[in-house]
Tab-separated table of C-alpha atoms in Angstrom:
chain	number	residue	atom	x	y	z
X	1	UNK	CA	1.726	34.792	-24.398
X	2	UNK	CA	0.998	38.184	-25.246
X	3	UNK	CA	-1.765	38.726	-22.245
X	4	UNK	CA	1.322	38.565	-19.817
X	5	UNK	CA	3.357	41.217	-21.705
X	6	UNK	CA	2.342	44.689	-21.664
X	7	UNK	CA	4.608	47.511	-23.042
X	8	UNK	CA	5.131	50.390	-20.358
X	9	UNK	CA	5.087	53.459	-21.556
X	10	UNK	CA	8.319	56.033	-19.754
X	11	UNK	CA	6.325	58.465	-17.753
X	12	UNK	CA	8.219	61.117	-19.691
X	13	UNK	CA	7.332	59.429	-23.329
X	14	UNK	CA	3.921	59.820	-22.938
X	15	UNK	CA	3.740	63.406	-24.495
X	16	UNK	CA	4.843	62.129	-27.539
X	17	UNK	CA	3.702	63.948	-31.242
X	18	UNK	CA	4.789	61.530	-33.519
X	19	UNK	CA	4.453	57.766	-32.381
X	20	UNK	CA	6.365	54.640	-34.435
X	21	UNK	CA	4.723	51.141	-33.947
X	22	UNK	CA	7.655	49.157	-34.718
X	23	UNK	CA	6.684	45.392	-36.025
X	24	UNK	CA	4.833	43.236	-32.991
X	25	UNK	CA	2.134	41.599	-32.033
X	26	UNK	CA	-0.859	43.877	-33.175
X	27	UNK	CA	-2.770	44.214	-30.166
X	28	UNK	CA	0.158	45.425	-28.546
X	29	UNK	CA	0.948	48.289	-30.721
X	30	UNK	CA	-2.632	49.109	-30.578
X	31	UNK	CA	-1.914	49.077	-26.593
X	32	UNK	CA	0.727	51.157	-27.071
X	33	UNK	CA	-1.122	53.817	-29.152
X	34	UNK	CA	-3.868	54.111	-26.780
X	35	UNK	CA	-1.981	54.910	-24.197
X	36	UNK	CA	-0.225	57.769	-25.447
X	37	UNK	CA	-2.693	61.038	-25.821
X	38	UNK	CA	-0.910	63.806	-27.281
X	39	UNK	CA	0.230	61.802	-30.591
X	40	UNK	CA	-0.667	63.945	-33.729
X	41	UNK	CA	1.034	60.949	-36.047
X	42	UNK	CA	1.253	57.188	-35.667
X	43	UNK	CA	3.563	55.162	-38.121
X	44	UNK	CA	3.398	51.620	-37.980
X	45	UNK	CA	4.904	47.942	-39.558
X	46	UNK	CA	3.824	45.135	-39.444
X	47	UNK	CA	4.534	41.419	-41.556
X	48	UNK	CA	3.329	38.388	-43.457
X	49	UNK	CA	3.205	36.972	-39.633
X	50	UNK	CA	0.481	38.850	-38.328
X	51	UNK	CA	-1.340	39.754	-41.560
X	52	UNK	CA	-1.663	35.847	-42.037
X	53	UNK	CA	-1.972	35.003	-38.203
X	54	UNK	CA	-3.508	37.946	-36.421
X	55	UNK	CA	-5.285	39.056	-38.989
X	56	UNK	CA	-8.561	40.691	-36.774
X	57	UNK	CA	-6.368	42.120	-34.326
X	58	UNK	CA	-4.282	43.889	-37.056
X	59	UNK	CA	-7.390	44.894	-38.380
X	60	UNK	CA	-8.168	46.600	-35.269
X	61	UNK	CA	-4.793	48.105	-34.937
X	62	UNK	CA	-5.257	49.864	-38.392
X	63	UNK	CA	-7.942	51.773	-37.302
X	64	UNK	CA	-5.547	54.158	-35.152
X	65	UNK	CA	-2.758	54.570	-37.632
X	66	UNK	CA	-2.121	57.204	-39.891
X	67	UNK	CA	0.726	55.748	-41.761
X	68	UNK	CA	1.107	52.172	-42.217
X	69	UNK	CA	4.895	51.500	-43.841
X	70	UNK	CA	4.867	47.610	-45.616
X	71	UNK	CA	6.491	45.928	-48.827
X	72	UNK	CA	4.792	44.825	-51.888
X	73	UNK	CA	4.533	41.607	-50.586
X	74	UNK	CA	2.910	42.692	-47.262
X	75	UNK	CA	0.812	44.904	-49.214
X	76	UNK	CA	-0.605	42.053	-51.549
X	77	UNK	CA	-1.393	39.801	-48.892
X	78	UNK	CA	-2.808	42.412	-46.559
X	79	UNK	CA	-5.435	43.377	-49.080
X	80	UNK	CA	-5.623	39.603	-51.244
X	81	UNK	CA	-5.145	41.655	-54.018
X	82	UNK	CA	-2.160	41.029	-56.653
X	83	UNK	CA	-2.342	44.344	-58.688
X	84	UNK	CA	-0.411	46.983	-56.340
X	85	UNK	CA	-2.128	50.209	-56.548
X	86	UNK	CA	-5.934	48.520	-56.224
X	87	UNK	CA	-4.093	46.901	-52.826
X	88	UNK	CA	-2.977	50.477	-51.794
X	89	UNK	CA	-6.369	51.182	-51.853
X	90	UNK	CA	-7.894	48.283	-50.202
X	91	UNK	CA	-5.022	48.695	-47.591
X	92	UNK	CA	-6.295	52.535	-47.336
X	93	UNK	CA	-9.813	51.615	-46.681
X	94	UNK	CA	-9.015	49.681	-43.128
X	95	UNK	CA	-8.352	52.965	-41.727
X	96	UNK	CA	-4.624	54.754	-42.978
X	97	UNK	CA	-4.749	58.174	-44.357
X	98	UNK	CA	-1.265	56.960	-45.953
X	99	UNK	CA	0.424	53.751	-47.336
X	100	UNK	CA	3.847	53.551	-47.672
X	101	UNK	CA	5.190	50.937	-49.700
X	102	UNK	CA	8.669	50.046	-49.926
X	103	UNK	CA	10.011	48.399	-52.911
X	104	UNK	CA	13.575	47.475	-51.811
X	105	UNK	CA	16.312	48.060	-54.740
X	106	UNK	CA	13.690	50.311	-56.671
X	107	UNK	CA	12.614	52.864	-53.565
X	108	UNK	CA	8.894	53.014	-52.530
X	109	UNK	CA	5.481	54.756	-53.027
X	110	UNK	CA	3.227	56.791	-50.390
X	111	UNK	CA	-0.196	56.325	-51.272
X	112	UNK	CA	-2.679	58.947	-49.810
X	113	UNK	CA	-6.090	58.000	-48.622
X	114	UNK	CA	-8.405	60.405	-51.265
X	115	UNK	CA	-8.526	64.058	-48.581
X	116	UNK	CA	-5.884	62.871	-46.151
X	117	UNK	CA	-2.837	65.574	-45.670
X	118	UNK	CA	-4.542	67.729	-48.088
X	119	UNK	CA	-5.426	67.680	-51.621
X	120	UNK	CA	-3.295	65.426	-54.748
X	121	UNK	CA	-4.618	63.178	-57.109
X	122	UNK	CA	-1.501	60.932	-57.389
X	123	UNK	CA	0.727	58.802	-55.410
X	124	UNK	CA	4.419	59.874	-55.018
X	125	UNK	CA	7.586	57.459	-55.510
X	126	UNK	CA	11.002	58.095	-53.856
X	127	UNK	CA	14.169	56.048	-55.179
X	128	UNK	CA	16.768	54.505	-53.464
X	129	UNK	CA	20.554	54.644	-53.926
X	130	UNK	CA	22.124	52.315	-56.768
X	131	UNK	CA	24.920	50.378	-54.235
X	132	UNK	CA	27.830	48.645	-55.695
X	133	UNK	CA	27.219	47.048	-52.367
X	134	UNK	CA	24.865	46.194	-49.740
X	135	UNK	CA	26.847	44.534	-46.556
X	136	UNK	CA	23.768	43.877	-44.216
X	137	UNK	CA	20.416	44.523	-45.211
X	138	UNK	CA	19.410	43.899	-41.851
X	139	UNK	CA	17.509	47.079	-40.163
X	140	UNK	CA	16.952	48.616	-43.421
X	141	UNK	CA	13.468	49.013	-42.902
X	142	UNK	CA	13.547	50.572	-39.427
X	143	UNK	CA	15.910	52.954	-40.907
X	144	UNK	CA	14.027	54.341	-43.256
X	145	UNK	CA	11.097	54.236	-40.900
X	146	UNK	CA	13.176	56.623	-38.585
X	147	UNK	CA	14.292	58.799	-41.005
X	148	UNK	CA	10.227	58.968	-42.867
X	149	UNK	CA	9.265	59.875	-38.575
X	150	UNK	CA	12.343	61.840	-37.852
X	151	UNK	CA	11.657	64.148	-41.011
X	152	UNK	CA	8.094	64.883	-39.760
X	153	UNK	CA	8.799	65.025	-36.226
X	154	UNK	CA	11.321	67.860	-37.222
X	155	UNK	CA	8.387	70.064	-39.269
X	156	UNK	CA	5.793	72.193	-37.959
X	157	UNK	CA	3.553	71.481	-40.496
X	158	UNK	CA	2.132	68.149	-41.634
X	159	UNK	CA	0.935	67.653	-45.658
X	160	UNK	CA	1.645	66.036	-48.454
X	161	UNK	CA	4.645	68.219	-49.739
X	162	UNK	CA	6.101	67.060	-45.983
X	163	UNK	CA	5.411	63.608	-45.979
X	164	UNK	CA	7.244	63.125	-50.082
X	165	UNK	CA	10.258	64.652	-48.540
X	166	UNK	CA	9.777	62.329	-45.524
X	167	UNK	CA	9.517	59.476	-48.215
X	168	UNK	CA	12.833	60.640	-49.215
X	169	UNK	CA	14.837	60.854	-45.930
X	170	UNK	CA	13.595	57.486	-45.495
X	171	UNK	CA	15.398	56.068	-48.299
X	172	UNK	CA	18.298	58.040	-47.646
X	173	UNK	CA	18.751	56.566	-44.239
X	174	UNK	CA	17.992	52.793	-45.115
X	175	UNK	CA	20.364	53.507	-48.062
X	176	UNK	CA	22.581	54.358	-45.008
X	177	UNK	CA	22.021	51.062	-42.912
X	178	UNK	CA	23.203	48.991	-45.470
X	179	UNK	CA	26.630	50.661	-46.200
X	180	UNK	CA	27.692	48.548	-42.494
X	181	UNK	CA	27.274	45.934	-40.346
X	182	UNK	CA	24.132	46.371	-38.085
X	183	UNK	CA	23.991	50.069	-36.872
X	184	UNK	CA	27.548	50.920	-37.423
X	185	UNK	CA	26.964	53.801	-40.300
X	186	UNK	CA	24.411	55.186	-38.556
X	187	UNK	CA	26.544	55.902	-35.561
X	188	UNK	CA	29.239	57.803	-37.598
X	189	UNK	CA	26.596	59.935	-39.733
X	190	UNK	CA	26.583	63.705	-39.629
X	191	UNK	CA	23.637	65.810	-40.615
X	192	UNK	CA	26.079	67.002	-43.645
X	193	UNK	CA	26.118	63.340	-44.521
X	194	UNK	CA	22.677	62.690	-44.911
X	195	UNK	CA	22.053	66.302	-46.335
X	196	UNK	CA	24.112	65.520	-49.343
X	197	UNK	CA	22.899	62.033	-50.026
X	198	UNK	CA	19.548	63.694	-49.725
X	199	UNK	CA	20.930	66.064	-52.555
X	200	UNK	CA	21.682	62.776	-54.570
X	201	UNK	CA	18.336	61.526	-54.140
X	202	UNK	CA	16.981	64.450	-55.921
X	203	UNK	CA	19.217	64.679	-58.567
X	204	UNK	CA	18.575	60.543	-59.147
X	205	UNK	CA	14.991	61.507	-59.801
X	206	UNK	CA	14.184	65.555	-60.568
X	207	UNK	CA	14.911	66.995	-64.436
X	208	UNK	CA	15.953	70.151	-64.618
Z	1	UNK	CA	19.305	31.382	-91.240
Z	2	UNK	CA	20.612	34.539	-90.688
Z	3	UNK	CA	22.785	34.503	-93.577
Z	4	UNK	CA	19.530	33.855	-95.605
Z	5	UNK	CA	17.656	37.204	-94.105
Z	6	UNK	CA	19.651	40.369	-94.873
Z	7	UNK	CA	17.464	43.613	-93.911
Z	8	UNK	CA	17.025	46.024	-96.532
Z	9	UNK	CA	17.445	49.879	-95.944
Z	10	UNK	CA	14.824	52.012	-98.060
Z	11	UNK	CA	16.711	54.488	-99.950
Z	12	UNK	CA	14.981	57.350	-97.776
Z	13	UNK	CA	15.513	55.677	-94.344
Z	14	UNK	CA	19.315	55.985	-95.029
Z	15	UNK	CA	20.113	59.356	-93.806
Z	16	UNK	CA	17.881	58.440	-90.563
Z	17	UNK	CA	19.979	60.274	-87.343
Z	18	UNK	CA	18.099	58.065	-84.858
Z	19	UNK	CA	18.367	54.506	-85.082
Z	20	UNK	CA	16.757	51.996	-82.831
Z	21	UNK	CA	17.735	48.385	-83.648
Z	22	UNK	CA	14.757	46.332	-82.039
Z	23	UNK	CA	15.053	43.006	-80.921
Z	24	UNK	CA	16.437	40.732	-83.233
Z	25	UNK	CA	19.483	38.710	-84.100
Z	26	UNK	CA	22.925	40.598	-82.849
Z	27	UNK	CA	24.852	40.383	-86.390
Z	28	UNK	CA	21.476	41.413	-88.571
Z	29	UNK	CA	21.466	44.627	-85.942
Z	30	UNK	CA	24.752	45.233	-86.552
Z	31	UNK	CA	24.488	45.014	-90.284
Z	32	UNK	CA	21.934	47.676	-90.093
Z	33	UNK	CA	23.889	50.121	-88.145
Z	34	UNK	CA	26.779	49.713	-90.089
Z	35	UNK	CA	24.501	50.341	-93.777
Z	36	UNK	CA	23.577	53.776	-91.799
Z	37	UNK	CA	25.856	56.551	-92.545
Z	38	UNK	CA	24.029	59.144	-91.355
Z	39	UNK	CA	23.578	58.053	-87.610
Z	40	UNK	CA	23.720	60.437	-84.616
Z	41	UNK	CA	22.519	58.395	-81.781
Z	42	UNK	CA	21.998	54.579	-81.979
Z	43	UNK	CA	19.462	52.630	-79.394
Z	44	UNK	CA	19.147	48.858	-79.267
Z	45	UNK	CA	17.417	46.370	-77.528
Z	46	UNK	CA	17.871	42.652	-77.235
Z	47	UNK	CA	17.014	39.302	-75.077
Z	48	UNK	CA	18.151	36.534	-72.964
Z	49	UNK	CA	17.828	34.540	-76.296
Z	50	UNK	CA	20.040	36.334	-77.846
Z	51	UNK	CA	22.539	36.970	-74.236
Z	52	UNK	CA	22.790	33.236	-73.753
Z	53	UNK	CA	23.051	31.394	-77.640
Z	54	UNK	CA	25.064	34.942	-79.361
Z	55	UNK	CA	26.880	36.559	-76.884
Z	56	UNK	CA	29.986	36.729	-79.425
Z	57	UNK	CA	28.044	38.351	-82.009
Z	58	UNK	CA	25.796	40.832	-79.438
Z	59	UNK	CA	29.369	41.786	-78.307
Z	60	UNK	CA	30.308	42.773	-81.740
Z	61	UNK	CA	26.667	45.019	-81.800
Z	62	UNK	CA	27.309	46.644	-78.684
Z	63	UNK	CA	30.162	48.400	-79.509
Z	64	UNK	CA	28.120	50.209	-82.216
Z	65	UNK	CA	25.450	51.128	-79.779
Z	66	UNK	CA	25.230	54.608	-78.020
Z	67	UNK	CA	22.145	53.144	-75.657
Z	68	UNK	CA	21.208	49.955	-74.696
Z	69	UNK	CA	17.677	49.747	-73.602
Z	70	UNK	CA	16.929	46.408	-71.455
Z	71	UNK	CA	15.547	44.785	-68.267
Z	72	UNK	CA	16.959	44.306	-64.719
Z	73	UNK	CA	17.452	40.218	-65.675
Z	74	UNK	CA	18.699	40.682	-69.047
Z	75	UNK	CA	21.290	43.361	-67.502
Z	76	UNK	CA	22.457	40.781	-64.675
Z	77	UNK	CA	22.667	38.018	-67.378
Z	78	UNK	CA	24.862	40.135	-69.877
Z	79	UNK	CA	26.873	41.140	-67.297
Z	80	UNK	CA	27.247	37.803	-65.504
Z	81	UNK	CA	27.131	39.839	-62.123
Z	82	UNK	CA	24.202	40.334	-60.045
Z	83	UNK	CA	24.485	43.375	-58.393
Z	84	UNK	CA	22.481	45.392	-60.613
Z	85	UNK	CA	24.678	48.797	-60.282
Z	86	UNK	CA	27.631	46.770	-60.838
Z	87	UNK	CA	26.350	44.425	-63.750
Z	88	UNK	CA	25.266	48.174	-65.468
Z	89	UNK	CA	28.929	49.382	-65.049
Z	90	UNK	CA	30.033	46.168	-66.779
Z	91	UNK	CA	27.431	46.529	-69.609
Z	92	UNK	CA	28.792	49.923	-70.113
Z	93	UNK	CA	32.486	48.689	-70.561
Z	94	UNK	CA	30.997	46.440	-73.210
Z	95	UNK	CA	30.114	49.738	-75.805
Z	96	UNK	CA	27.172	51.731	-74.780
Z	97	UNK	CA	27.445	55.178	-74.032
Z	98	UNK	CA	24.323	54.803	-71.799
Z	99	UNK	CA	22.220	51.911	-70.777
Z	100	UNK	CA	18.734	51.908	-70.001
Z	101	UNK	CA	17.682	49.276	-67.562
Z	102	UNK	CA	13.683	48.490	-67.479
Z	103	UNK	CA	12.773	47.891	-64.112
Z	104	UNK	CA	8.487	47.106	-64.964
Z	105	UNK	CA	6.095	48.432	-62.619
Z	106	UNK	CA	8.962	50.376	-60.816
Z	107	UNK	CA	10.272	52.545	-63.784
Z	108	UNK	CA	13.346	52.591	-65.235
Z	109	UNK	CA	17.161	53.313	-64.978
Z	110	UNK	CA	19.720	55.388	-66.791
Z	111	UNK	CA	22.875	54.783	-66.249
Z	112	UNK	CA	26.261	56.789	-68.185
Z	113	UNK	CA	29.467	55.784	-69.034
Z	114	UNK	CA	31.946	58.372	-67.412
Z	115	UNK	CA	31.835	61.398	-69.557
Z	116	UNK	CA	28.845	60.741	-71.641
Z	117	UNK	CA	26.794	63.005	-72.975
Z	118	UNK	CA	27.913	65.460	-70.413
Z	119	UNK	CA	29.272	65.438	-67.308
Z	120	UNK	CA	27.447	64.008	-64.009
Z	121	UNK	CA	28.423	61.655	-61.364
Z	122	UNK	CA	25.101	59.783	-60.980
Z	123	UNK	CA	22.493	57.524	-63.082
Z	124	UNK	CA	18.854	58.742	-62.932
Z	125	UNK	CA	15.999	56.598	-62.500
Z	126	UNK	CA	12.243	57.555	-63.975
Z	127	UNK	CA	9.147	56.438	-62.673
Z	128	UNK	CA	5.852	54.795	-64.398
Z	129	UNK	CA	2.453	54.993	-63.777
Z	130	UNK	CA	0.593	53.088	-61.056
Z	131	UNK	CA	-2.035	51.577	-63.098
Z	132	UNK	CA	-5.295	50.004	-61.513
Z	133	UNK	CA	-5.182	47.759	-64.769
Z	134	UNK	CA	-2.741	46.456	-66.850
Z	135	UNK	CA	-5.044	45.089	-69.897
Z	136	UNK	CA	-1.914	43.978	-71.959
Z	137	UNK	CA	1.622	44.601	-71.635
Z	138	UNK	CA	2.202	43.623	-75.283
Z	139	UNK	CA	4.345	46.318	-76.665
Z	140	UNK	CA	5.262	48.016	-73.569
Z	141	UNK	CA	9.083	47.512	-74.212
Z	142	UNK	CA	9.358	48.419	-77.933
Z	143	UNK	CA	6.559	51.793	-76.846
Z	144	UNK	CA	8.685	52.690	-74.200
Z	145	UNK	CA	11.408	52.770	-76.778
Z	146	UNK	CA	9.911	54.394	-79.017
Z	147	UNK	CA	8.914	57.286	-76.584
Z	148	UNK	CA	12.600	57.559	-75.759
Z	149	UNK	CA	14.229	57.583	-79.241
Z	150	UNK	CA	11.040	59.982	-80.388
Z	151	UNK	CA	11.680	62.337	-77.521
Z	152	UNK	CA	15.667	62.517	-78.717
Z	153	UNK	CA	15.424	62.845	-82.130
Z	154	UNK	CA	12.993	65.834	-81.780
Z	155	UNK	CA	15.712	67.571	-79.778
Z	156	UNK	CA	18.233	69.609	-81.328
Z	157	UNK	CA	20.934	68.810	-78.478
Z	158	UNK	CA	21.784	65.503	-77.510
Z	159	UNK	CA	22.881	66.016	-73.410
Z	160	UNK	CA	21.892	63.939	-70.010
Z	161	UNK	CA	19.444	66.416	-69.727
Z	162	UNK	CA	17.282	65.041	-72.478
Z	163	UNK	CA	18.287	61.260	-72.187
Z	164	UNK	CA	16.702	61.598	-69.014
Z	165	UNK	CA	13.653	63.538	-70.324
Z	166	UNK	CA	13.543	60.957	-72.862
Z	167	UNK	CA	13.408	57.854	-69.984
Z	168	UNK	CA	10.581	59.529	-69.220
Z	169	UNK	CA	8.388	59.630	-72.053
Z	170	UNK	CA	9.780	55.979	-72.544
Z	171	UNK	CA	7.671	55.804	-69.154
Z	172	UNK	CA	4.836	57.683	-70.740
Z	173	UNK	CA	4.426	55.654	-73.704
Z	174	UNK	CA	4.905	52.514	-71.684
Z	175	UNK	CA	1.935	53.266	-69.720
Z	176	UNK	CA	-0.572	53.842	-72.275
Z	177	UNK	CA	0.612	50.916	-74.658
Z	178	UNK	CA	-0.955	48.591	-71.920
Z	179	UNK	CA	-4.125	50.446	-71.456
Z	180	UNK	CA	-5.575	48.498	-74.301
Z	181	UNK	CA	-5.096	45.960	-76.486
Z	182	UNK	CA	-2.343	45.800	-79.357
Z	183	UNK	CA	-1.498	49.114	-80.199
Z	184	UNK	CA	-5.196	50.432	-79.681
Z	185	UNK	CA	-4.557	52.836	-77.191
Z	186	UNK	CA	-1.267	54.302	-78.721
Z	187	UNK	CA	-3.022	55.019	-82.530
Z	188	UNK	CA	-5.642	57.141	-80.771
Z	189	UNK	CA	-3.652	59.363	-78.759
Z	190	UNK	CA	-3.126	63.039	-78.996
Z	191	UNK	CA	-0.346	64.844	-78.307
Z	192	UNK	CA	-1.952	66.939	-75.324
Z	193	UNK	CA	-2.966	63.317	-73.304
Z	194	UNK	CA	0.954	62.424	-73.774
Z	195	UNK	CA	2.078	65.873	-72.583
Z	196	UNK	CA	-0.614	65.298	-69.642
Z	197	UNK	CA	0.703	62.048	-68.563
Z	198	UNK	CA	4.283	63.796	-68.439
Z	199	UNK	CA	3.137	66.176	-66.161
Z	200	UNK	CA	1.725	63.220	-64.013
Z	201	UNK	CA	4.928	61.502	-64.458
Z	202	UNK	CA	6.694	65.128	-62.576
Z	203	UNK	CA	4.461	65.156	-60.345
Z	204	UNK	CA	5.127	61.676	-59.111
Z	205	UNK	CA	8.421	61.929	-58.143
Z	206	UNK	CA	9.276	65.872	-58.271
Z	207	UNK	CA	9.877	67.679	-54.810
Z	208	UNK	CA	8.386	71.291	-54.678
């Protein structure tokens, strides 16, 4: 099934910096990421689909990404490991320089690979938004995808310090997504908008 | 039974200014507060024990309670709602001035009651320690308590500022009471290695 579909890449995409492998078949996105020279940073998903059923190819796929974005759950089962920060690691040893895990309701963690984007002993956490209410969960993930690719895209420089703030836009915009039905909030947001839940996000988390 | 066990109050505990009421049945808790004259800030903790079989009587507790310190389930099942920023608001309009929700391996939650110690329109959430190995988490709910009622009662203001330093050395303590057994870990530690971790615990989830 996959042999007969192969992802063209717009003649005009394939200048590309900063490269998102949404969730497919791995082979694909590793398709996709070979194809495209000038990328200085590949994000990619994936799921408990392909981690159980295209496990090897996945494998493979991991080798060209710099930051792989998963849940807990995805993170367990990628590395058969229960405890989540020895799975971060495992998960950084097939070939990520960063791991970022997303823990729903309670925000998520970038993991660095021990070198990658400079120096730091420690993992950073972001939150998320306490909602009264969450109408449609559905493209939370890509959103905060976007917004963790958007954020770097938008930098000149890429390290650590970069890629926590990223962390943070990237809750801020899945904390978006939910507000509406499929991508209805996201079509009405300003920059001011996401600026001051950004503000929020800090004061949820930063003493004084 | 509990008419049977009626705690005691040393003579020199009863001008104590910070209380914490561990786990234990509603009424005796209440009791306890009510033999304290002397109290400036009250903390209490309870269970789905006591939630389901003495909600009448943990009723009567909570409004003698200035902070509530409990877990994400026990929050929903108090507040029969199970939204957790909702079920927190309706905890709140049950007494507490504050309510500390324990989320486990992803931190913890503060949450005010409008106009509570100080004015600010958002809870603040604290972050623990990604730990390789959890050797026993015996104690980790009555350490982080104690690392949040220690950090307010050696403050000479009582503001948001430092309920939300004190989630985090809640946090702190937390992590090293399951480093070892019992309370191995927590009768060898100095001062500097808890100061340490705090500055691990800012740099997880501080912004430059």
């Amino acid at each position: 099934m996959f042999e007969k579909f192969q992802p063209r890449i717009p003649k005009e995409y394939e200048d590309t910096e900063f490269l998102f492998l949404a969730n497919i078949q791995p082979t694909l996105q590793a398709n996709v990421r070979r194809k495209m020279n000038g990328v200085r940073l590949t994000g990619c998903d994936t799921m408990n689909y392909w981690i159980n059923g295209a496990r090897a190819e996945l494998a493979e796929t991991l080798k060209l990404v710099d930051v792989l974005l998963i849940n807990d759950t995805e993170t367990k089962m990628l590395a058969d490991e229960k405890n989540l920060p020895r799975a971060a690691q495992k998960v950084l040893a097939m070939g990520p320089q960063a791991l970022v895990i997303k823990h729903g309701e309670y925000g998520a963690t970038i993991f660095f690979r021990e070198g990658a984007f400079g120096i730091g002993r420690h993992p950073f956490r972001a939150p998320t938004l306490p909602l009264d209410e969450v109408k449609d969960p559905t493209g939370a993930g890509d959103s905060f995808a976007g917004g963790f690719m958007g954020y770097v895209a938008s930098q000149e420089t890429l390290n650590r310090e970069v890629l926590k703030r990223a962390l943070f836009y990237g809750g801020v915009m899945g904390s978006f997504a939910v507000e509406s039905f499929g991508t209805e909030r996201l079509q009405s947001l300003t920059r001011e908008e996401i600026d001051a839940r950004f503000q929020i996000f800090r004061e949820l988390t930063h003493l004084e």
